[in-house]
Every structure is written in structure tokens, then in C-alpha cells.
Tab-separated table of C-alpha atoms in Angstrom:
chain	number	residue	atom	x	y	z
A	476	UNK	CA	-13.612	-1.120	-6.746
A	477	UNK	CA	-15.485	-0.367	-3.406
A	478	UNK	CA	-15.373	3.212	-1.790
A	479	UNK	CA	-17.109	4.537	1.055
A	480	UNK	CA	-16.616	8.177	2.536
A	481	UNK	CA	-16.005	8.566	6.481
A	482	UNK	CA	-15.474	12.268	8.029
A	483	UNK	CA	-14.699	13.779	4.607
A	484	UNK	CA	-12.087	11.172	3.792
A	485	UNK	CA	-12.834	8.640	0.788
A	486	UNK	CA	-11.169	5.452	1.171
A	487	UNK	CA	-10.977	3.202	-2.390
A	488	UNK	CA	-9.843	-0.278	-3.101
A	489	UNK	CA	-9.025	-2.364	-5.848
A	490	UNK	CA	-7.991	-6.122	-5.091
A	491	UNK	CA	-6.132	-8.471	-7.732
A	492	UNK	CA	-5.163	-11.820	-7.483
A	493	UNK	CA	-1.110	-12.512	-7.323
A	494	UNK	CA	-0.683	-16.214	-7.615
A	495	UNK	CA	-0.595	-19.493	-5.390
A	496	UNK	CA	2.767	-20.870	-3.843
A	497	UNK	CA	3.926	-23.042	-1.177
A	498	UNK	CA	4.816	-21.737	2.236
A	499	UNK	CA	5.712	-23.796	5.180
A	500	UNK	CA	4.736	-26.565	3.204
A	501	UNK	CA	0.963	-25.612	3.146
A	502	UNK	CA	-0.538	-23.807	-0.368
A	503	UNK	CA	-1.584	-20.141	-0.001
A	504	UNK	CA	-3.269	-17.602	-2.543
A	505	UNK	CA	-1.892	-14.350	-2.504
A	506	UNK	CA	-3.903	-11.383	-2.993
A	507	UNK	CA	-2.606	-7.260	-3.599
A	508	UNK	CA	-4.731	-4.469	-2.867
A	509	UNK	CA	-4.034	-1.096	-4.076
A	510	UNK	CA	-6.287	1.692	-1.636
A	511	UNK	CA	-6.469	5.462	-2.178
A	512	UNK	CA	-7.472	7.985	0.581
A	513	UNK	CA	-8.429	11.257	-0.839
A	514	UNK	CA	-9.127	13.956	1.723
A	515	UNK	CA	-12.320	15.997	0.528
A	516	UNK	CA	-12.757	17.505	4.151
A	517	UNK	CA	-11.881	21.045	5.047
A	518	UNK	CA	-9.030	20.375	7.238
A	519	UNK	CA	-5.548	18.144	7.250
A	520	UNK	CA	-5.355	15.270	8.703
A	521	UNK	CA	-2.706	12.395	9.198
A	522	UNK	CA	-3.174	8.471	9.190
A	523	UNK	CA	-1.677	7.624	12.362
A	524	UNK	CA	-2.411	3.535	12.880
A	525	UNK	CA	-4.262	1.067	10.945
A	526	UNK	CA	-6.489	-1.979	11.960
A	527	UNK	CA	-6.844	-4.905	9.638
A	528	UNK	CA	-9.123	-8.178	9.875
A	529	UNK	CA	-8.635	-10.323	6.877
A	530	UNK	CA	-10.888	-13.451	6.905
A	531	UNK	CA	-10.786	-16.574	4.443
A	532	UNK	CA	-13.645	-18.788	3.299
A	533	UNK	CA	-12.072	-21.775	6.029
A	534	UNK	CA	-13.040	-19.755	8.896
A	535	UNK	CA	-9.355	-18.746	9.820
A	536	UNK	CA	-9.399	-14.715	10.842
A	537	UNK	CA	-6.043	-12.635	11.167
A	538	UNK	CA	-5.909	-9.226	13.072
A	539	UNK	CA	-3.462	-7.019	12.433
A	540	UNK	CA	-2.636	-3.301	13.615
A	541	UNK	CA	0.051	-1.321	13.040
A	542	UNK	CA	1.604	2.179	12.660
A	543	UNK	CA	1.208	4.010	9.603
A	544	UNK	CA	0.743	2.240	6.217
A	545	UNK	CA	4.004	0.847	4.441
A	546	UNK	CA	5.898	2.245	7.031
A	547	UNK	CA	4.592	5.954	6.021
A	548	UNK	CA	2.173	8.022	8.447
A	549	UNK	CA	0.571	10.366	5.426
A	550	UNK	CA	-0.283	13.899	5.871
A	551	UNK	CA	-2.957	15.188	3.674
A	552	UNK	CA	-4.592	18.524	2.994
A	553	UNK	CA	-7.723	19.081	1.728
A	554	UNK	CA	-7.671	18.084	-2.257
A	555	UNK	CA	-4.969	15.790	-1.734
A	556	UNK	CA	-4.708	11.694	-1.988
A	557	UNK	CA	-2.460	9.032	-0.835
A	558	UNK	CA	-2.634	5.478	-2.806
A	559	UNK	CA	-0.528	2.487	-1.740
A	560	UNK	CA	-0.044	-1.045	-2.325
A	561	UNK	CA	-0.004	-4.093	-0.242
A	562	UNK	CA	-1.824	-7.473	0.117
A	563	UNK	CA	-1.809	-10.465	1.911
A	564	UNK	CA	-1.660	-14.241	1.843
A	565	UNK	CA	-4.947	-16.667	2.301
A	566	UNK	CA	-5.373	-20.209	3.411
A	567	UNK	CA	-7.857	-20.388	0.818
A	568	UNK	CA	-8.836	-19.024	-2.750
A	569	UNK	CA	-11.387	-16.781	-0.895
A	570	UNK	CA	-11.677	-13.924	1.736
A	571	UNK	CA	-12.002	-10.217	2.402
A	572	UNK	CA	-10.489	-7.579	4.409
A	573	UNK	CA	-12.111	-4.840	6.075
A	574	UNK	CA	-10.898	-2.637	9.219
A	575	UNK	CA	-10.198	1.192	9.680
A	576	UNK	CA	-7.432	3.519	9.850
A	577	UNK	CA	-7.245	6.255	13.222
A	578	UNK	CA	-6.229	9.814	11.949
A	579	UNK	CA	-6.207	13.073	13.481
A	580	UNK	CA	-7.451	16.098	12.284
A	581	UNK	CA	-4.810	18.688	12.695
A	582	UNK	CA	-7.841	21.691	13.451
A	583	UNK	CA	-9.832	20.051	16.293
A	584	UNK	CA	-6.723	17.899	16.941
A	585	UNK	CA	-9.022	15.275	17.858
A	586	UNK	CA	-8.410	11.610	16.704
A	587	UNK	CA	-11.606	9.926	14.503
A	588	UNK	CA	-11.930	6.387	12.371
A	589	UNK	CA	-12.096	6.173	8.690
A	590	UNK	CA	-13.715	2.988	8.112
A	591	UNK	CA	-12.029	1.479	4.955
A	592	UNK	CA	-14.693	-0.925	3.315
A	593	UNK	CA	-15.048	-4.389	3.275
A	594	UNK	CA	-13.197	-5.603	0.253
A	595	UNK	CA	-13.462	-9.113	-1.143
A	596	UNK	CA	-10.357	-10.807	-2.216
A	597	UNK	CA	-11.053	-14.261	-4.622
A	598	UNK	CA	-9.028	-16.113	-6.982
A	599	UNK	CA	-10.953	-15.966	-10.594
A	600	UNK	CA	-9.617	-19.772	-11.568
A	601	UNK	CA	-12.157	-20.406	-8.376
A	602	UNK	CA	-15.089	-18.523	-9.359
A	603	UNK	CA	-18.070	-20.462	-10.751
């Protein structure tokens, strides 16, 4: 599991490999990723967008952004957590993700970055 703390807001991740399957004729590894954001600031805040780069061990880098997590745009008071799942598909039995979600704080009503961190995704049958 990595963690890292940005503003008051602790983002965690744990990764697990799903498999290998054919997609458009081309293999790809498939990765989930369960991540918890636990809000041990003073004030509520809401994840508003998120920003995704997911590399693999070819080279080949995706960006994605987006509204919300899973379709949900969490509000959170102080004490409270979120956790979802999700994951991705590689070119390769390697990779990581890393990016950040934007949130507002409902005090300040300002808008601020929680970097989530860099998480490495690999496939154990390819580990050494």
C-alpha cells in the first residue's frame, strides 16, 4: 500500500493483478486498484475531477481526466473516508499510475490538488 497526505486529505492505494486477455487482438494485463481518501483536515471538502497518467514498461503513456470518481463526486467531512475500486488495462505486465484529484474546500471555497501517489501496478508471474 502507498499513502501520502496532501492538505489534510490522505490518499491510499492498494493495486492487484486481475488477469491477461485478448482485446482487439493484442494481449493486455489488467490491473484493479482499490484507493481510500480519508479527510483528517478541519473542513469538508468534495472531489470534483480527477487526473490520471498510467504508464507501462513499453513506453506507451495514457492521460485521462474526468469528473468525479465512478461517476460519484464525494463529499467528506472531517473524520470521514471514501474508498473505491477501479483499474485499468496495460500493454505490458508492468506500469504505474500516479495523478491527482481537484477538490474544494467548502470553508475557503477555494479549489486545491490532492496528489494521489505513484502506485506501481505488475503482474507477479513477471516478477524475478
Amino acid at each position: 500500500m502507498v499513502t501520502q497526505i496532501t492538505r489534510g486529505i490522505k490518499i491510499s492505494v492498494l493495486t492487484s493483478f486481475e488477469g491477461t486477455y485478448f482485446k482487439n487482438y493484442k494481449l493486455h494485463f489488467a490491473f484493479s486498484y482499490e484507493i481510500t481518501i480519508e479527510n483528517h483536515s478541519k473542513d469538508s471538502v468534495q472531489l470534483n475531477t480527477r487526473h490520471w497518467e498510467i504508464l507501462d514498461s513499453l513506453n506507451n503513456i495514457e492521460i485521462v481526466d474526468g469528473e468525479g470518481v465512478i461517476g460519484k463526486k464525494p463529499v467528506l467531512k472531517p473524520g470521514e473516508k471514501h474508498t473505491y475500486n477501479s483499474g485499468c488495462l496495460l500493454s505490458s505486465p508492468f506500469g504505474a499510475m500516479s495523478g491527482y484529484f481537484n477538490m474544494i474546500n467548502f470553508t475557503s471555497t477555494k479549489n486545491f490538488k490532492v496528489i494521489v501517489p505513484t502506485f506501481k501496478l505488475s503482474a507477479p508471474f513477471a516478477l524475478n
